Structures are given as structure tokens and as C-alpha cells.
């Protein structure tokens, strides 16, 4: 049973602090971006707690604010601005997955129909040699020639029959110690790093997760590194790609939240302890991405709210 708005601290925080005029902002700031990423994450949270009414409200915002119909098909603006003419496949995957699951849970066939429109746009315009790409420019009618591996989603790839080509890309990805190269260029069939000097651990965690979900094999080098760092006490948000030394004093709640289902019970216990120590209540400095990642992880792993 889901809690009411007054009882659920996540709903309270999102709808009274992050949300303005019905739209979720990245931060509690006047100039903060309004992203399809945030919309999709909130849909996932509402789906997890079974709040059908609020989920329907977010679908209505999706239809009226973010969804654009063109002669080539429908797309979701990655950012809500008048000039935005591109989508982001990572957000499309998340929203389409949530709609399909909600169609079953809430017995609402229109959600399934909407998800098909989103999937059709991916299939028609966002593949190169059967490998998905980051985005399509619907004004210029041009594809990017990049795939950020952290944008991949196993559930969506299985639904769209794209597992085999993507699995090959993931298996062949070069490494720098425990770290993955983040970007694949399908036209050139080569890889590159997002940054030659440092790695973002959110990106690294997402690549490790999708690789495991598609190949059925956990990446030994990456998780050995995670275990090693947690034995020292914590994971840092950024590391040096060559020396594997931390390049930041900050932790990332999202890294812990994302990795919880994939680590050993002992590491999971330590990560939960670290999560409990990280204050995410200041919406002026906490990106809603991090806030919602932790909220979703707490529901999925039955962690109590702070």
C-alpha cells in the first residue's frame, strides 16, 4: 500500500520543493533545468510505491509538455525548452519501461500504446548498424555517431531485440584497469573515453550493471575494485583513470544506490551505512537525480527512509 503525500517524505520533497507549476526541476533554483530524466525517475518511484494517480499526472505532463509529434514520429525532449529538438535514449528507455510496467500494474492500456510510440522512434531513428545511439536531432534529421555505454538499459534492449549487437560492443570495450571506456562510435567501430584523465563512478556503475544484465557475468575487475574501496570505508565520486586514486573528496549517493542490488551482502551493508550518512535534503545543492536514485533504491531494497 502506498503512503499519502503527507506521509511519504519523497513525495513531499519532490512536490513541495523540487516541483514548480507541476514540473520537476533539477534543483530548487529558479533557473534549474526541467529534464525528461527527472520526469522518468519520478515515474519509476511512483510505480514502485503503487501511486496510480500521481503516475497518471506525470504521464499527462509527459504528453502535454515533453512529447513532440513530427512527420517522422514522436520524440521526448530531453530538456524542456522551446528550442530543444533532441531526445536522449537513456530517458526514452526509462520512461518507456515505466509505461509498460505501469500498463500492467495499473491496468491502463494507453500507457502501453504510448510506450510503443516512444520505442518506434528509437527503432526508426536511433540505430547505427543495429547499435543504439545517444540521440537524434528531429529538426536537422541527423543522428549522432556516439553511444554512451552508460545510457544502455537491459530491459529496453531485450524488448527491442538489440541485445546481440550491444552485448558484442560491451564485451569488446577496452579497459583502464577496473574502469570501462564509456563511448562507442558504431560507424567507426571504435571506442573512446569520456575523459582521458578521470572517471565518473555513476557512469562506471551503470556500464557494469548493464554489462552484467546482458552477458550474465559480473565484471570481476570492477567489483574487486568496489570491494577494495569499501573495505577502506567509502567510494568516491571520481577516480584517476590511470592511477585509480580518488580525484574527489565527495561520495556519490547514486553510485551506492545503483550498485546495492549487485554487491555482496557485506558490501551492501556498508553502502547502506554510507547512504544513511549522506544528507540529500538540501534541494538547492542536491540534484533531483541523486535524490530520486536513493529513494528508488530504498523502496527496491526495503531500506527504511531516513
C-alpha atoms as a printed R data frame, in Angstrom:
    type eleno elety resid chain resno      x       y       z
1   ATOM     1    CA   UNK     A     1  0.000   0.000   0.000
2   ATOM     2    CA   UNK     A     2  1.380   3.422  -0.894
3   ATOM     3    CA   UNK     A     3  1.516   6.310   1.514
4   ATOM     4    CA   UNK     A     4 -0.341   9.554   1.104
5   ATOM     5    CA   UNK     A     5  1.501  12.710   0.130
6   ATOM     6    CA   UNK     A     6  1.566  13.819   3.762
7   ATOM     7    CA   UNK     A     7  3.090  10.508   4.857
8   ATOM     8    CA   UNK     A     8  5.614   9.928   2.077
9   ATOM     9    CA   UNK     A     9  8.725  12.116   2.569
10  ATOM    10    CA   UNK     A    10  9.902  11.580  -1.014
11  ATOM    11    CA   UNK     A    11  6.642  12.833  -2.495
12  ATOM    12    CA   UNK     A    12  6.690  15.742  -0.068
13  ATOM    13    CA   UNK     A    13 10.223  16.714  -1.055
14  ATOM    14    CA   UNK     A    14  9.653  16.359  -4.798
15  ATOM    15    CA   UNK     A    15  6.279  18.064  -4.988
16  ATOM    16    CA   UNK     A    16  6.812  20.851  -2.465
17  ATOM    17    CA   UNK     A    17 10.497  21.649  -3.085
18  ATOM    18    CA   UNK     A    18 11.671  20.416  -6.485
19  ATOM    19    CA   UNK     A    19  8.392  20.866  -8.330
20  ATOM    20    CA   UNK     A    20  7.148  24.189  -9.642
21  ATOM    21    CA   UNK     A    21  3.951  24.582 -11.673
22  ATOM    22    CA   UNK     A    22  3.758  20.797 -11.910
23  ATOM    23    CA   UNK     A    23  7.240  20.385 -13.411
24  ATOM    24    CA   UNK     A    24 10.209  18.853 -11.604
25  ATOM    25    CA   UNK     A    25 13.353  20.971 -11.605
26  ATOM    26    CA   UNK     A    26 16.872  19.569 -11.322
27  ATOM    27    CA   UNK     A    27 17.441  21.767  -8.246
28  ATOM    28    CA   UNK     A    28 15.346  24.063  -6.104
29  ATOM    29    CA   UNK     A    29 16.545  27.050  -8.100
30  ATOM    30    CA   UNK     A    30 14.685  29.387 -10.406
31  ATOM    31    CA   UNK     A    31 16.984  28.708 -13.386
32  ATOM    32    CA   UNK     A    32 17.274  24.932 -12.889
33  ATOM    33    CA   UNK     A    33 16.668  22.629 -15.849
34  ATOM    34    CA   UNK     A    34 13.451  20.670 -16.271
35  ATOM    35    CA   UNK     A    35 14.517  17.303 -17.630
36  ATOM    36    CA   UNK     A    36 12.801  14.225 -19.020
37  ATOM    37    CA   UNK     A    37 15.340  12.355 -16.860
38  ATOM    38    CA   UNK     A    38 13.665  13.706 -13.698
39  ATOM    39    CA   UNK     A    39 10.183  13.001 -15.041
40  ATOM    40    CA   UNK     A    40 11.149   9.401 -15.801
41  ATOM    41    CA   UNK     A    41 12.783   8.842 -12.425
42  ATOM    42    CA   UNK     A    42  9.718  10.136 -10.608
43  ATOM    43    CA   UNK     A    43  7.524   7.859 -12.709
44  ATOM    44    CA   UNK     A    44  9.690   4.914 -11.623
45  ATOM    45    CA   UNK     A    45  9.367   5.892  -7.972
46  ATOM    46    CA   UNK     A    46  5.583   6.299  -8.200
47  ATOM    47    CA   UNK     A    47  5.351   2.948  -9.966
48  ATOM    48    CA   UNK     A    48  7.402   1.290  -7.209
49  ATOM    49    CA   UNK     A    49  5.124   2.592  -4.441
50  ATOM    50    CA   UNK     A    50  1.938   1.954  -6.463
51  ATOM    51    CA   UNK     A    51  0.669   5.537  -6.688
52  ATOM    52    CA   UNK     A    52 -1.526   5.259  -9.783
53  ATOM    53    CA   UNK     A    53 -2.993   8.769  -9.529
54  ATOM    54    CA   UNK     A    54  0.318  10.585  -9.381
55  ATOM    55    CA   UNK     A    55  1.740   8.355 -12.083
56  ATOM    56    CA   UNK     A    56 -1.173   9.394 -14.311
57  ATOM    57    CA   UNK     A    57 -0.390  13.058 -13.559
58  ATOM    58    CA   UNK     A    58  3.202  12.563 -14.722
59  ATOM    59    CA   UNK     A    59  2.033  10.824 -17.900
60  ATOM    60    CA   UNK     A    60 -0.183  13.825 -18.580
61  ATOM    61    CA   UNK     A    61  2.843  16.129 -18.174
62  ATOM    62    CA   UNK     A    62  4.821  13.857 -20.484
63  ATOM    63    CA   UNK     A    63  2.139  14.074 -23.169
64  ATOM    64    CA   UNK     A    64  1.494  17.808 -22.900
65  ATOM    65    CA   UNK     A    65  4.975  19.179 -22.163
66  ATOM    66    CA   UNK     A    66  7.719  16.791 -23.303
67  ATOM    67    CA   UNK     A    67  6.268  14.686 -26.127
68  ATOM    68    CA   UNK     A    68  6.620  16.168 -29.616
69  ATOM    69    CA   UNK     A    69  4.905  14.780 -32.711
70  ATOM    70    CA   UNK     A    70  6.668  15.273 -36.047
71  ATOM    71    CA   UNK     A    71  6.208  13.936 -39.562
72  ATOM    72    CA   UNK     A    72  8.893  11.361 -38.742
73  ATOM    73    CA   UNK     A    73  7.347  10.230 -35.486
74  ATOM    74    CA   UNK     A    74  7.239  11.142 -31.807
75  ATOM    75    CA   UNK     A    75 10.098  12.113 -29.526
76  ATOM    76    CA   UNK     A    76 10.611  13.200 -25.931
77  ATOM    77    CA   UNK     A    77 12.520  16.426 -25.361
78  ATOM    78    CA   UNK     A    78 15.498  15.687 -23.119
79  ATOM    79    CA   UNK     A    79 15.141  19.199 -21.702
80  ATOM    80    CA   UNK     A    80 12.036  21.339 -21.605
81  ATOM    81    CA   UNK     A    81 12.911  24.427 -23.649
82  ATOM    82    CA   UNK     A    82 11.223  25.891 -26.751
83  ATOM    83    CA   UNK     A    83 14.293  25.156 -28.896
84  ATOM    84    CA   UNK     A    84 15.016  21.595 -27.782
85  ATOM    85    CA   UNK     A    85 14.819  19.294 -30.800
86  ATOM    86    CA   UNK     A    86 16.687  16.260 -29.499
87  ATOM    87    CA   UNK     A    87 15.863  13.394 -27.220
88  ATOM    88    CA   UNK     A    88 18.130  11.240 -25.023
89  ATOM    89    CA   UNK     A    89 17.902   7.493 -25.433
90  ATOM    90    CA   UNK     A    90 18.597   6.862 -21.750
91  ATOM    91    CA   UNK     A    91 15.495   8.878 -20.817
92  ATOM    92    CA   UNK     A    92 13.426   7.247 -23.561
93  ATOM    93    CA   UNK     A    93 14.379   3.811 -22.229
94  ATOM    94    CA   UNK     A    94 13.486   4.707 -18.640
95  ATOM    95    CA   UNK     A    95 10.133   6.276 -19.494
96  ATOM    96    CA   UNK     A    96  9.088   3.539 -21.925
97  ATOM    97    CA   UNK     A    97  9.988   0.845 -19.382
98  ATOM    98    CA   UNK     A    98  7.944   2.603 -16.701
99  ATOM    99    CA   UNK     A    99  4.943   2.971 -19.010
100 ATOM   100    CA   UNK     A   100  4.952  -0.720 -19.910
101 ATOM   101    CA   UNK     A   101  5.196  -1.812 -16.282
102 ATOM   102    CA   UNK     A   102  2.504   0.681 -15.260
103 ATOM   103    CA   UNK     A   103  0.160  -0.519 -18.014
104 ATOM   104    CA   UNK     A   104  0.137  -3.905 -16.284
105 ATOM   105    CA   UNK     A   105  0.198  -2.749 -12.675
106 ATOM   106    CA   UNK     A   106 -2.451  -0.052 -13.074
107 ATOM   107    CA   UNK     A   107 -4.434  -1.795 -15.834
108 ATOM   108    CA   UNK     A   108 -4.104   1.146 -18.218
109 ATOM   109    CA   UNK     A   109 -3.676   0.107 -21.898
110 ATOM   110    CA   UNK     A   110 -2.986   3.683 -23.048
111 ATOM   111    CA   UNK     A   111  0.384   3.534 -21.307
112 ATOM   112    CA   UNK     A   112  1.375   0.566 -23.464
113 ATOM   113    CA   UNK     A   113  0.315   2.448 -26.579
114 ATOM   114    CA   UNK     A   114  2.380   5.474 -25.574
115 ATOM   115    CA   UNK     A   115  5.425   3.312 -24.927
116 ATOM   116    CA   UNK     A   116  5.159   1.886 -28.446
117 ATOM   117    CA   UNK     A   117  5.309   5.402 -29.901
118 ATOM   118    CA   UNK     A   118  8.498   6.061 -27.968
119 ATOM   119    CA   UNK     A   119 10.012   2.711 -28.949
120 ATOM   120    CA   UNK     A   120  9.129   3.287 -32.610
121 ATOM   121    CA   UNK     A   121 11.173   6.494 -32.588
122 ATOM   122    CA   UNK     A   122 14.169   4.607 -31.224
123 ATOM   123    CA   UNK     A   123 13.898   1.801 -33.769
124 ATOM   124    CA   UNK     A   124 13.419   4.142 -36.734
125 ATOM   125    CA   UNK     A   125 15.962   6.852 -35.988
126 ATOM   126    CA   UNK     A   126 18.347   5.855 -33.224
127 ATOM   127    CA   UNK     A   127 20.374   2.916 -34.527
128 ATOM   128    CA   UNK     A   128 23.599   2.573 -36.489
129 ATOM   129    CA   UNK     A   129 24.425  -0.997 -37.573
130 ATOM   130    CA   UNK     A   130 21.819  -2.221 -35.062
131 ATOM   131    CA   UNK     A   131 23.626  -0.405 -32.240
132 ATOM   132    CA   UNK     A   132 21.579   2.296 -30.469
133 ATOM   133    CA   UNK     A   133 22.907   5.849 -30.369
134 ATOM   134    CA   UNK     A   134 22.579   8.652 -27.839
135 ATOM   135    CA   UNK     A   135 20.166  10.962 -29.638
136 ATOM   136    CA   UNK     A   136 18.525  12.092 -32.849
137 ATOM   137    CA   UNK     A   137 18.044  15.717 -33.903
138 ATOM   138    CA   UNK     A   138 14.453  15.889 -35.118
139 ATOM   139    CA   UNK     A   139 14.879  19.333 -36.686
140 ATOM   140    CA   UNK     A   140 18.059  18.598 -38.607
141 ATOM   141    CA   UNK     A   141 17.050  14.954 -39.142
142 ATOM   142    CA   UNK     A   142 20.527  13.852 -38.150
143 ATOM   143    CA   UNK     A   143 21.854  11.087 -35.921
144 ATOM   144    CA   UNK     A   144 24.757  11.376 -33.559
145 ATOM   145    CA   UNK     A   145 27.562   8.894 -34.090
146 ATOM   146    CA   UNK     A   146 28.049   8.121 -30.419
147 ATOM   147    CA   UNK     A   147 26.716   5.677 -27.899
148 ATOM   148    CA   UNK     A   148 27.462   6.308 -24.261
149 ATOM   149    CA   UNK     A   149 27.513   2.829 -22.771
150 ATOM   150    CA   UNK     A   150 26.079   4.150 -19.505
151 ATOM   151    CA   UNK     A   151 22.911   5.082 -21.438
152 ATOM   152    CA   UNK     A   152 22.105   1.436 -22.159
153 ATOM   153    CA   UNK     A   153 19.209  -0.363 -20.492
154 ATOM   154    CA   UNK     A   154 18.889  -4.138 -20.487
155 ATOM   155    CA   UNK     A   155 15.084  -4.271 -20.239
156 ATOM   156    CA   UNK     A   156 14.609  -1.965 -23.222
157 ATOM   157    CA   UNK     A   157 17.310  -3.649 -25.317
158 ATOM   158    CA   UNK     A   158 15.692  -7.044 -24.821
159 ATOM   159    CA   UNK     A   159 12.305  -5.640 -25.804
160 ATOM   160    CA   UNK     A   160 13.741  -4.024 -28.949
161 ATOM   161    CA   UNK     A   161 15.796  -7.102 -29.945
162 ATOM   162    CA   UNK     A   162 19.077  -5.227 -29.687
163 ATOM   163    CA   UNK     A   163 20.830  -7.468 -27.176
164 ATOM   164    CA   UNK     A   164 23.199  -9.312 -29.509
165 ATOM   165    CA   UNK     A   165 24.916  -6.301 -31.146
166 ATOM   166    CA   UNK     A   166 25.122  -4.405 -27.860
167 ATOM   167    CA   UNK     A   167 26.496  -7.407 -25.986
168 ATOM   168    CA   UNK     A   168 29.330  -7.599 -28.518
169 ATOM   169    CA   UNK     A   169 30.067  -3.907 -28.013
170 ATOM   170    CA   UNK     A   170 30.193  -4.333 -24.237
171 ATOM   171    CA   UNK     A   171 32.369  -7.441 -24.321
172 ATOM   172    CA   UNK     A   172 34.902  -5.762 -26.619
173 ATOM   173    CA   UNK     A   173 35.098  -2.475 -24.697
174 ATOM   174    CA   UNK     A   174 38.694  -1.507 -23.776
175 ATOM   175    CA   UNK     A   175 39.654  -1.075 -20.132
176 ATOM   176    CA   UNK     A   176 41.866   1.085 -17.996
177 ATOM   177    CA   UNK     A   177 42.393  -1.182 -15.005
178 ATOM   178    CA   UNK     A   178 38.959  -1.682 -13.415
179 ATOM   179    CA   UNK     A   179 37.395   1.107 -15.467
180 ATOM   180    CA   UNK     A   180 35.477   0.957 -18.755
181 ATOM   181    CA   UNK     A   181 35.838   3.167 -21.787
182 ATOM   182    CA   UNK     A   182 32.486   4.946 -21.848
183 ATOM   183    CA   UNK     A   183 31.795   5.766 -25.501
184 ATOM   184    CA   UNK     A   184 31.414   3.650 -28.637
185 ATOM   185    CA   UNK     A   185 31.327   5.038 -32.189
186 ATOM   186    CA   UNK     A   186 29.395   2.497 -34.284
187 ATOM   187    CA   UNK     A   187 30.263   3.954 -37.696
188 ATOM   188    CA   UNK     A   188 33.984   3.760 -36.947
189 ATOM   189    CA   UNK     A   189 33.702   0.697 -34.700
190 ATOM   190    CA   UNK     A   190 35.990   2.234 -32.119
191 ATOM   191    CA   UNK     A   191 35.852   3.317 -28.503
192 ATOM   192    CA   UNK     A   192 36.881   6.415 -26.603
193 ATOM   193    CA   UNK     A   193 36.820   7.728 -23.069
194 ATOM   194    CA   UNK     A   194 34.510  10.429 -21.812
195 ATOM   195    CA   UNK     A   195 37.540  11.978 -20.098
196 ATOM   196    CA   UNK     A   196 41.106  10.773 -20.545
197 ATOM   197    CA   UNK     A   197 42.146  11.687 -17.010
198 ATOM   198    CA   UNK     A   198 39.283  10.720 -14.733
199 ATOM   199    CA   UNK     A   199 36.210   8.519 -14.475
200 ATOM   200    CA   UNK     A   200 32.762   9.346 -13.159
201 ATOM   201    CA   UNK     A   201 31.673   6.457 -10.946
202 ATOM   202    CA   UNK     A   202 27.992   6.850 -11.800
203 ATOM   203    CA   UNK     A   203 28.853   6.144 -15.440
204 ATOM   204    CA   UNK     A   204 31.111   3.250 -14.453
205 ATOM   205    CA   UNK     A   205 28.442   1.692 -12.235
206 ATOM   206    CA   UNK     A   206 25.800   1.932 -14.949
207 ATOM   207    CA   UNK     A   207 28.076   0.255 -17.507
208 ATOM   208    CA   UNK     A   208 28.958  -2.544 -15.076
209 ATOM   209    CA   UNK     A   209 25.274  -3.114 -14.337
210 ATOM   210    CA   UNK     A   210 24.060  -3.291 -17.939
211 ATOM   211    CA   UNK     A   211 27.022  -5.470 -18.878
212 ATOM   212    CA   UNK     A   212 26.115  -7.959 -16.164
213 ATOM   213    CA   UNK     A   213 22.425  -7.917 -17.054
214 ATOM   214    CA   UNK     A   214 23.122  -8.587 -20.741
215 ATOM   215    CA   UNK     A   215 26.039 -11.013 -20.515
216 ATOM   216    CA   UNK     A   216 25.034 -12.792 -17.319
217 ATOM   217    CA   UNK     A   217 28.558 -12.287 -15.982
218 ATOM   218    CA   UNK     A   218 29.645  -9.889 -13.274
219 ATOM   219    CA   UNK     A   219 32.753  -7.893 -14.120
220 ATOM   220    CA   UNK     A   220 35.412  -9.231 -11.758
221 ATOM   221    CA   UNK     A   221 37.870  -6.352 -12.053
222 ATOM   222    CA   UNK     A   222 35.268  -3.664 -11.440
223 ATOM   223    CA   UNK     A   223 33.653  -5.340  -8.439
224 ATOM   224    CA   UNK     A   224 37.035  -6.249  -6.945
225 ATOM   225    CA   UNK     A   225 37.778  -2.535  -7.046
226 ATOM   226    CA   UNK     A   226 34.426  -1.748  -5.389
227 ATOM   227    CA   UNK     A   227 35.114  -4.285  -2.643
228 ATOM   228    CA   UNK     A   228 38.594  -2.877  -2.111
229 ATOM   229    CA   UNK     A   229 37.343   0.691  -1.787
230 ATOM   230    CA   UNK     A   230 34.524  -0.244   0.565
231 ATOM   231    CA   UNK     A   231 36.989  -2.059   2.810
232 ATOM   232    CA   UNK     A   232 38.751   1.299   3.104
233 ATOM   233    CA   UNK     A   233 35.406   2.845   4.102
234 ATOM   234    CA   UNK     A   234 33.831   4.535   1.096
235 ATOM   235    CA   UNK     A   235 33.606   5.034  -2.663
236 ATOM   236    CA   UNK     A   236 34.494   8.386  -4.172
237 ATOM   237    CA   UNK     A   237 32.587  10.099  -6.962
238 ATOM   238    CA   UNK     A   238 35.589  10.372  -9.309
239 ATOM   239    CA   UNK     A   239 38.847   8.483  -9.753
240 ATOM   240    CA   UNK     A   240 42.010   8.948 -11.770
241 ATOM   241    CA   UNK     A   241 41.771   6.713 -14.808
242 ATOM   242    CA   UNK     A   242 45.471   5.788 -14.755
243 ATOM   243    CA   UNK     A   243 46.424   5.691 -11.081
244 ATOM   244    CA   UNK     A   244 42.991   4.614  -9.756
245 ATOM   245    CA   UNK     A   245 43.377   7.191  -6.981
246 ATOM   246    CA   UNK     A   246 40.405   9.327  -5.892
247 ATOM   247    CA   UNK     A   247 40.151  12.684  -7.660
248 ATOM   248    CA   UNK     A   248 37.386  13.962  -5.443
249 ATOM   249    CA   UNK     A   249 36.670  14.053  -1.721
250 ATOM   250    CA   UNK     A   250 32.974  13.635  -2.454
251 ATOM   251    CA   UNK     A   251 30.903  10.476  -2.361
252 ATOM   252    CA   UNK     A   252 28.020   9.833  -4.741
253 ATOM   253    CA   UNK     A   253 24.780   8.595  -3.239
254 ATOM   254    CA   UNK     A   254 23.730   7.489  -6.733
255 ATOM   255    CA   UNK     A   255 26.699   5.126  -7.030
256 ATOM   256    CA   UNK     A   256 25.739   3.397  -3.799
257 ATOM   257    CA   UNK     A   257 22.054   3.353  -4.730
258 ATOM   258    CA   UNK     A   258 22.679   1.882  -8.180
259 ATOM   259    CA   UNK     A   259 25.113  -0.805  -7.015
260 ATOM   260    CA   UNK     A   260 23.174  -2.058  -3.986
261 ATOM   261    CA   UNK     A   261 21.448  -4.969  -5.787
262 ATOM   262    CA   UNK     A   262 24.714  -6.159  -7.360
263 ATOM   263    CA   UNK     A   263 27.176  -6.300  -4.460
264 ATOM   264    CA   UNK     A   264 27.702  -8.845  -1.700
265 ATOM   265    CA   UNK     A   265 25.660  -8.640   1.498
266 ATOM   266    CA   UNK     A   266 28.666  -7.323   3.405
267 ATOM   267    CA   UNK     A   267 29.378  -4.573   0.880
268 ATOM   268    CA   UNK     A   268 25.661  -3.813   0.675
269 ATOM   269    CA   UNK     A   269 25.575  -3.316   4.442
270 ATOM   270    CA   UNK     A   270 28.490  -0.868   4.269
271 ATOM   271    CA   UNK     A   271 26.912   1.007   1.356
272 ATOM   272    CA   UNK     A   272 23.645   1.359   3.244
273 ATOM   273    CA   UNK     A   273 25.576   2.793   6.185
274 ATOM   274    CA   UNK     A   274 27.238   5.322   3.887
275 ATOM   275    CA   UNK     A   275 23.892   6.235   2.313
276 ATOM   276    CA   UNK     A   276 22.483   6.940   5.745
277 ATOM   277    CA   UNK     A   277 25.335   9.386   6.346
278 ATOM   278    CA   UNK     A   278 24.792  11.427   3.175
279 ATOM   279    CA   UNK     A   279 22.431  14.373   3.555
280 ATOM   280    CA   UNK     A   280 20.284  14.854   0.445
281 ATOM   281    CA   UNK     A   281 17.711  17.191   1.967
282 ATOM   282    CA   UNK     A   282 19.090  20.476   0.576
283 ATOM   283    CA   UNK     A   283 17.430  20.678  -2.836
284 ATOM   284    CA   UNK     A   284 19.400  23.797  -3.719
285 ATOM   285    CA   UNK     A   285 22.582  21.708  -3.849
286 ATOM   286    CA   UNK     A   286 21.282  18.140  -4.321
287 ATOM   287    CA   UNK     A   287 20.380  17.212  -7.896
288 ATOM   288    CA   UNK     A   288 16.998  15.502  -8.048
289 ATOM   289    CA   UNK     A   289 18.729  12.665  -9.965
290 ATOM   290    CA   UNK     A   290 20.636  11.749  -6.797
291 ATOM   291    CA   UNK     A   291 17.638  12.275  -4.549
292 ATOM   292    CA   UNK     A   292 15.384  10.001  -6.606
293 ATOM   293    CA   UNK     A   293 18.041   7.345  -7.182
294 ATOM   294    CA   UNK     A   294 18.361   6.929  -3.437
295 ATOM   295    CA   UNK     A   295 14.584   6.963  -2.947
296 ATOM   296    CA   UNK     A   296 14.094   4.238  -5.573
297 ATOM   297    CA   UNK     A   297 16.896   2.146  -4.057
298 ATOM   298    CA   UNK     A   298 15.312   2.393  -0.603
299 ATOM   299    CA   UNK     A   299 11.995   1.074  -1.932
300 ATOM   300    CA   UNK     A   300 13.555  -1.688  -4.016
301 ATOM   301    CA   UNK     A   301 15.818  -2.924  -1.214
302 ATOM   302    CA   UNK     A   302 13.318  -2.311   1.609
303 ATOM   303    CA   UNK     A   303 15.595   0.232   3.252
304 ATOM   304    CA   UNK     A   304 13.794   2.494   5.727
305 ATOM   305    CA   UNK     A   305 13.595   6.197   4.926
306 ATOM   306    CA   UNK     A   306 15.902   8.442   6.895
